C-alpha atoms as one frame of an Amber mdcrd trajectory, in Angstrom:
protein
  99.206 212.275 100.218  98.780 213.198  96.554 100.658 211.239  94.007 100.544
 208.020  91.706  99.123 204.500  91.534 100.470 201.355  89.381  98.873 198.111
  89.653  98.743 194.778  87.725  95.284 194.360  89.317  92.328 195.651  87.039
  90.021 196.569  89.777  88.742 200.092  89.598  90.330 202.392  92.202  89.347
 206.024  92.619  92.895 206.787  94.268  91.100 209.526  96.241  93.087 211.982
  98.489  92.025 213.767 101.661  91.434 217.054  99.580  90.492 215.919  95.926
  89.354 219.402  95.260  92.945 220.668  95.502  94.076 217.910  92.918  93.868
 216.804  89.295  93.351 213.184  88.149  94.944 211.574  85.203  95.150 208.036
  83.769  97.505 206.385  81.044  95.629 203.582  79.397  97.692 200.581  79.269
  96.639 196.767  78.424  98.862 195.318  81.287  98.624 198.026  84.127  96.546
 200.525  85.790  98.495 203.740  85.860  96.841 206.824  87.481  97.941 209.876
  89.452  95.971 212.299  91.797  98.354 215.229  92.343  98.223 218.806  93.732
  97.344 221.065  91.111 100.527 223.013  91.209 103.998 222.713  89.786 102.629
 220.741  87.143 105.536 221.143  84.658 107.658 219.323  87.162 105.202 216.602
  87.561 105.553 214.426  84.274 102.976 212.129  83.554 103.203 211.007  79.878
 104.453 208.464  77.504 106.013 207.774  74.068 106.717 204.843  72.008 109.363
 203.492  74.225 108.550 204.667  77.973 105.896 205.814  80.497 107.388 208.400
  82.601 106.076 209.720  86.038 107.330 212.416  88.319 105.719 213.326  91.453
 106.738 216.643  93.672 109.160 219.356  92.720 112.439 219.144  90.793 114.317
 222.163  91.769 117.126 221.784  89.353 114.727 220.969  86.346 115.700 223.978
  84.118 119.432 222.986  84.800 119.008 219.443  83.796 117.073 220.564  80.628
 119.941 222.783  79.720 122.741 220.315  80.587 121.202 217.705  78.354 120.287
 220.252  75.736 116.701 218.983  75.456 113.665 221.065  74.856 111.146 219.276
  77.586 111.738 217.636  80.836 110.218 214.404  79.297 112.845 214.295  76.681
 115.583 215.145  79.177 114.552 212.191  81.604 114.417 209.871  78.484 117.973
 210.720  77.490 119.245 210.811  81.166 117.824 207.111  81.529 119.454 206.097
  78.334 122.660 207.648  79.084 123.284 207.423  82.945 120.996 204.352  83.558
 118.424 203.205  86.128 119.534 205.594  88.767 119.123 208.797  86.547 117.063
 210.452  89.263 120.095 210.746  91.605 120.855 214.036  89.555 117.328 215.431
  90.658 117.368 217.979  93.586 114.156 218.417  95.734 111.314 216.476  97.145
 110.199 213.940  94.670 109.298 210.377  93.759 108.388 208.674  90.363 108.462
 205.790  87.978 109.710 204.827  84.658 108.398 201.890  82.582 110.324 200.405
  79.667 107.745 199.042  77.198 110.286 197.081  75.139 111.780 194.963  78.291
 108.462 195.290  80.431 110.000 196.494  83.582 109.307 199.330  86.129 111.743
 201.453  87.634 110.065 202.992  90.864 111.900 205.516  93.120 111.660 207.948
  96.044 114.315 210.868  96.657 117.473 210.764  98.691 115.900 211.666 101.949
 112.674 209.703 101.480 110.241 212.385 102.219 108.006 211.888  99.180 107.329
 208.182 100.020 106.244 205.456  97.811 104.521 202.166  99.133 104.205 198.741
  97.410 102.742 195.508  97.669 104.030 192.334  95.671 102.986 188.667  95.443
 103.094 186.221  92.692 104.276 188.640  90.060 101.174 190.851  90.872 101.953
 194.293  92.425 100.379 197.545  93.620 102.455 200.871  94.016 101.092 204.014
  95.430 101.999 207.194  97.150  99.287 206.266  99.677  98.940 203.165 101.567
  95.231 203.897 101.404  95.402 203.418  97.689  97.028 200.055  97.985  94.545
 198.899 100.781  91.544 199.817  98.765  92.709 197.511  95.993  93.653 194.533
  98.092  90.099 194.832  99.858  88.339 195.060  96.308  90.378 191.860  95.317
  89.727 189.900  98.484  93.367 189.614  99.274  94.189 189.145 102.837  96.785
 191.123 104.606  97.921 191.085 108.255  98.977 193.269 111.206 102.732 194.072
 111.372 103.274 193.657 115.294 106.737 194.576 115.245 106.061 197.988 113.450
 103.563 198.811 115.966 106.418 198.695 118.545 108.202 201.493 116.525 105.039
 203.730 117.120 104.788 202.749 120.717 108.690 203.839 121.350 109.663 206.434
 118.578 106.344 207.567 117.398 107.142 206.764 113.862 108.549 203.918 111.574
 112.230 203.599 112.143 112.650 201.393 108.922 110.727 200.677 105.687 108.008
 198.707 107.448 104.320 199.822 107.884 101.605 198.627 110.145 100.667 196.177
 107.344 103.090 193.202 107.031 102.512 192.833 103.184 102.959 196.684 102.460
 106.486 198.127 102.494 107.896 201.737 101.799 110.619 202.108  99.367 113.651
 203.173 101.702 114.924 206.433 101.418 117.707 206.980  98.757 116.370 203.766
  97.073 114.450 202.432  94.248 112.848 199.131  93.143 112.961 197.340  89.888
 109.924 195.107  89.034 110.631 192.650  86.275 108.271 189.836  84.998 109.219
 187.540  87.865 110.693 189.542  90.418 111.036 192.667  92.661 114.466 193.901
  93.787 115.238 197.100  95.835 118.666 198.941  95.216 120.330 201.921  97.112
 121.297 204.581  95.146 122.238 207.140  98.116 123.237 206.591 101.463 124.041
 209.265 103.983 127.750 209.209 105.069 129.880 211.521 107.324 133.023 211.357
 105.079 131.830 212.430 101.646 134.115 215.547 101.745 137.597 215.810 102.905
 137.426 218.909 105.158 139.696 217.946 108.071 142.313 220.579 107.121 139.981
 223.500 106.737 139.883 226.141 109.406 136.565 227.177 110.855 136.488 230.379
 108.673 136.942 228.328 105.628 134.317 226.071 106.655 131.915 229.111 107.315
 132.566 230.290 103.684 131.672 226.979 102.126 128.602 226.468 104.240 127.330
 230.025 103.294 128.014 229.239  99.555 126.248 226.009  99.526 123.416 227.243
 101.923 122.585 229.949  99.234 122.833 227.736  96.488 120.120 225.600  98.341
 117.985 228.745  98.905 118.116 229.973  95.320 116.951 226.378  94.056 114.072
 226.568  96.308 112.780 229.941  95.940 113.564 230.355  92.140 110.942 227.410
  91.666 108.259 229.603  93.112 109.396 232.560  90.884 109.170 230.065  87.855
 105.535 229.539  88.517 104.637 232.938  89.606 103.831 231.558  93.120 104.228
 233.560  96.500 106.849 232.278  98.875 105.411 230.607 101.984 107.714 230.090
 105.001 107.118 228.511 108.356 108.850 230.265 111.152 109.267 229.433 114.827
 111.548 230.337 117.762 114.389 228.202 116.538 117.411 229.040 114.406 116.690
 226.807 111.227 113.461 228.400 110.058 114.922 231.795 111.022 117.901 231.376
 108.767 115.827 229.897 105.902 113.751 233.044 105.703 116.701 235.463 106.452
 118.997 234.193 103.902 116.240 234.060 101.469 115.339 237.601 102.209 118.901
 238.837 101.858 119.027 237.047  98.537 116.154 239.512  97.459 113.327 236.845
  97.742 110.805 239.200  99.386 107.459 238.169  98.475 107.025 235.954 101.689
 104.113 234.893 103.601 105.021 233.739 107.090 103.108 231.241 109.366 103.736
 230.232 112.986 101.704 227.982 115.125 102.321 227.507 118.953 100.689 228.307
 122.388  99.744 231.886 122.680 102.609 233.921 124.569 105.136 231.014 124.021
 108.567 232.002 122.808 107.823 230.829 119.164 104.991 233.471 118.765 107.079
 236.404 120.328 110.239 235.547 118.477 108.550 235.203 115.103 106.426 238.323
 115.450 109.447 240.384 116.276 111.362 238.912 113.197 108.543 239.293 110.775
 107.917 242.819 112.031 111.750 243.528 111.444 111.615 242.166 107.803 108.334
 243.491 107.163 106.462 240.666 106.109 102.715 239.439 106.344 102.550 237.063
 109.102  99.889 234.477 110.081  99.733 233.369 113.712  97.852 230.175 114.523
  97.129 229.871 118.230  97.166 226.229 119.600  95.407 227.059 122.694  92.368
 224.949 121.436  92.743 221.382 122.904  89.922 220.441 120.578  92.828 219.407
 118.022  93.156 216.373 120.331  89.777 215.038 118.672  91.321 214.946 115.125
  92.891 211.457 115.664  91.078 209.525 112.726  91.607 212.310 110.277  95.242
 212.702 110.992  95.991 208.747 110.965  94.033 208.539 107.768  96.024 211.326
 106.242  99.559 209.872 107.298  98.510 206.119 107.239  99.367 205.585 111.027
 103.109 206.201 110.272 103.412 208.931 112.817 102.151 209.459 116.269  98.956
 211.914 115.646 100.034 214.420 118.588 103.103 215.022 116.511 101.111 216.374
 113.227  97.763 217.439 114.655  99.112 220.865 115.144 100.448 221.652 111.836
  97.378 219.999 110.136  95.189 222.103 112.083  96.868 225.266 110.949  97.043
 224.465 107.365  93.400 223.623 107.085  92.711 227.305 107.711  94.739 228.848
 104.863  94.018 229.175 101.160  97.196 227.942  99.416  96.085 228.599  95.792
  98.589 231.060  94.945 101.197 229.787  97.329 104.179 227.856  96.222 106.648
 225.738  98.143 106.473 225.720 101.960 109.976 226.872 102.996 111.051 225.288
 106.221 114.275 224.735 108.480 113.756 221.071 108.772 116.431 219.321 110.494
 118.759 222.264 110.356 119.851 222.066 113.915 121.240 218.400 113.582 122.737
 219.035 110.075 124.757 222.007 110.956 124.797 220.977 114.516 124.444 217.301
 115.712 122.344 215.135 117.911 125.134 214.154 120.051 126.112 215.906 123.329
 129.707 214.925 123.451 132.392 213.878 120.822 134.025 211.111 123.187 131.428
 208.487 122.347 130.028 207.984 118.880 129.586 204.260 119.208 125.932 202.807
 118.892 125.119 200.101 121.298 121.458 200.675 121.903 118.307 202.285 120.767
 118.441 206.173 121.478 116.416 209.263 120.658 112.953 207.499 121.356 109.815
 209.393 122.758 109.144 206.557 125.292 111.640 203.717 126.535 108.783 201.623
 128.458 108.644 199.130 125.764 112.113 199.803 123.980 113.499 196.221 124.506
 110.580 195.028 122.055 112.440 196.545 118.926 114.487 194.479 116.692 118.219
 195.113 117.739 119.375 193.938 114.170 118.369 197.474 113.050 121.157 198.895
 114.999 123.858 196.957 112.841 122.879 198.999 109.625 124.634 202.095 111.112
 128.235 202.494 111.848 127.751 205.094 114.684 125.270 206.827 116.799 125.135
 209.994 114.697 124.298 208.155 111.514 121.691 206.185 113.402 120.166 209.370
 114.685 120.327 211.246 111.378 118.754 208.325 109.422 116.179 207.258 112.096
 115.206 210.413 114.246 115.733 213.085 111.463 114.971 211.641 108.048 112.672
 209.025 109.109 110.911 210.660 112.089 110.991 214.604 111.419 110.398 214.392
 107.858 107.441 211.931 108.295 105.473 215.101 108.835 105.767 215.874 105.229
 103.070 213.195 104.422 100.340 215.624 105.862 101.970 218.675 104.795 101.902
 217.359 100.982  98.094 217.354 101.060  98.274 221.091 100.952 101.668 222.233
  99.237 105.074 220.832  98.138 107.455 221.243 101.037 111.425 221.699 101.081
 114.111 222.788 103.351 117.562 224.044 102.411 119.086 221.849 105.058 118.029
 218.875 103.089 119.910 219.967  99.983 122.031 216.899  99.217 125.228 218.883
  98.453 124.755 220.948 101.729 123.783 217.929 103.907 126.678 215.751 102.812
 129.147 218.665 103.353 128.028 219.427 106.908 127.976 215.836 107.833 131.658
 215.693 106.787 132.705 218.306 109.223 134.138 217.032 112.478 131.774 216.946
 115.361 134.052 219.136 117.430 132.908 222.003 115.360 129.303 221.014 115.247
 128.584 220.266 118.665 126.820 222.736 120.778 126.073 224.729 117.615 129.595
 226.035 117.508 129.761 226.162 113.907 126.123 227.183 113.424 126.645 230.279
 115.753 129.843 231.062 114.027 128.166 231.189 110.613 125.454 233.388 111.835
 127.495 235.760 113.739 130.022 236.269 110.879 127.653 236.282 107.662 124.162
 237.146 109.244 124.946 239.371 112.570 121.490 240.994 112.589 119.865 237.576
 112.709 121.659 237.033 116.051 119.803 239.990 117.639 116.727 237.983 118.197
 116.219 235.502 121.163 116.738 231.760 120.386 114.028 229.709 121.871 116.437
 226.787 122.752 118.642 228.777 125.066 116.093 231.664 125.891 118.792 234.103
 124.910 120.232 235.869 121.865 122.791 233.730 119.640 125.530 236.142 120.434
 124.935 236.131 124.102 127.910 234.801 126.253 127.840 231.484 127.759 127.409
 232.901 131.139 124.446 234.935 130.135 122.658 231.843 128.560 123.423 229.911
 131.800 122.025 232.628 133.899 118.911 233.092 131.687 118.304 229.349 131.782
 118.569 228.947 135.405 116.190 231.754 135.985 113.597 230.010 133.743 114.403
 226.386 134.290 115.900 226.338 137.695 113.117 225.997 140.011 111.983 223.003
 137.941 115.142 221.139 138.037 115.653 221.773 141.775 112.200 220.333 142.379
 113.015 217.288 140.356 116.263 216.732 142.095 114.291 216.890 145.425 111.507
 214.610 144.095 108.960 217.248 144.626 106.299 216.901 141.760 105.312 220.271
 139.959 102.010 220.888 138.425 101.699 220.510 134.624 101.181 223.986 133.297
  99.258 224.928 130.222 101.683 227.382 128.581 104.440 224.785 127.307 104.762
 224.320 123.446 103.040 220.659 123.965 100.487 220.978 126.736  99.027 217.712
 126.345  99.599 216.409 129.892  97.958 219.444 131.134  95.078 219.063 128.762
  94.561 215.313 129.622  94.607 216.049 133.325  92.351 219.350 133.448  90.143
 218.848 130.398  87.187 216.505 131.237  86.252 216.135 127.514  89.875 215.295
 126.399  90.328 212.750 128.989  86.845 211.366 128.225  87.450 211.215 124.534
  90.915 209.477 124.753  89.948 206.925 127.497  86.683 206.088 125.751  88.520
 205.742 122.074  91.072 203.389 123.985  88.421 201.142 125.912  86.331 200.812
 122.546  89.090 199.741 120.423  91.714 197.905 122.547  90.057 194.384 122.324
  88.725 194.671 119.056  91.839 193.265 116.773  93.617 189.915 116.493  96.889
 190.900 117.879  99.215 188.874 120.362  98.622 188.697 123.958 101.927 190.258
 124.682 101.124 193.199 122.234  97.828 193.811 123.707  99.270 193.716 127.364
 101.940 196.162 126.395  99.431 198.519 124.924  97.307 198.324 128.017 100.384
 198.922 130.130 101.700 201.950 128.147  98.197 203.473 128.176  97.588 203.182
 131.818 101.139 203.921 132.923 102.252 206.337 130.382 101.950 210.170 129.950
  99.801 211.908 127.442 102.052 211.488 124.387 102.366 207.611 125.315  98.627
 207.352 125.411  98.627 208.970 121.992 101.054 206.468 120.672  98.632 203.692
 121.703  95.539 205.521 120.210  97.446 205.912 116.991  98.041 202.359 116.604
  94.498 201.540 117.496  93.252 204.286 115.028  95.276 202.554 112.352  94.008
 199.255 113.062  90.469 200.516 113.013  91.050 202.071 109.520  92.617 199.178
 107.808  91.377 196.000 109.879
């Protein structure tokens, strides 16, 4: 993932990205530190990489409210604005930033670094620290390269491996290397002459706003205002640089509403992309919507099972922090597109659980055990102390499954473009999370917002229910019964049904019916499972999960093995 690199070690490090040709490299010469960046060659006025007599300042990503901040603090440049903000506001000056970003500030006088990620942590920064020496980088690969050149030993983090083997991603700030950590979402580290400390500047809560006396109509009005503000911030950034808008669109509501509201606000220069199995709801619904809105539409069929072979490529691009099955689809699509004149990738990331909720009931929001994992076979291996960080189930689900899980896919996306979602706008996100669950559950408020403000957007089928948004509950029940009923009946009766190739994730079908896929996965597993110094228990657990698990669980094991192969 493009970004920056700071180190006390003087070893030469190229800080190569997967696609160097899409990036530019710079270096700030300094007697104490190696300071470099290798960033995407777009939105460069947002990406500060400069110094004066007092400070070194680095910003990576996009700052959607950059112009507003420059105007607010009455400065001519973003660099001068940041200096003023730091001197007036203090160490957490970046709390005012909006967008997908990370960065660093160095005080030359006091010899300390402030290094941060954004509120939701989707632009990660990793670090190694030992005996007053440190390495900070946007990629784990940057750090490992230096460690190896310096002959510094590092070790396998077995506990974090269990995150991959259950959730398919890291559920906390760990990585698969014990000595390398990620700056947690909404946090920054301060590195002084003799210590490194981490500070929290933002924490997602469910009571930021007092909305308990607001009616559902009043809530709809506020949601619409805040969502439009978020859309304007995103799409005006493209216009600032003269880039074309780029939108993902599926059969769900979130990407639909991002595109739809942008369209109604006058942002019309949109290129739309959809990737799914041919004939699946995502393709059919997206085609109908783009035809109605009259936008150019790219469809990437995921019928080709050869994306399964991209194991090592995907792991190298996301450092083993996400199960490769979960990212190989989008990566296969983006490799085919020329992004030279394309701006931000506008998505609907996590919208269904922001304006909706993970929960199925308002009765019990207590958290007592791990939930929302992709595999439960080894769930008892996880450290239950993690659960104590969250006051209830929804905050656990939002912080772990949504912010640390779903947004993990941005690591690979950022090799091609900057990416945002209006549902991740902090002002919108905190407002929605303050709304009582009884309004958000079962998408009650979400559907009310669409019906009242964007009724035409309701005329298209919703992939989740296989019905239109404005369909009656009875119609939704009938449609789902027709489509899913036979499978549920067979499951209740204990009858095994054949895996079909036309689902959104046909991995089990491919593994069971494609000899080359099965051979590739099984051979990779057999060649690697005994190559690394791990505990007997972990090895036995991985053998058990691969032999007894479905295709996704097998891919969890392969992701771990590929990561160990890459780094050890």
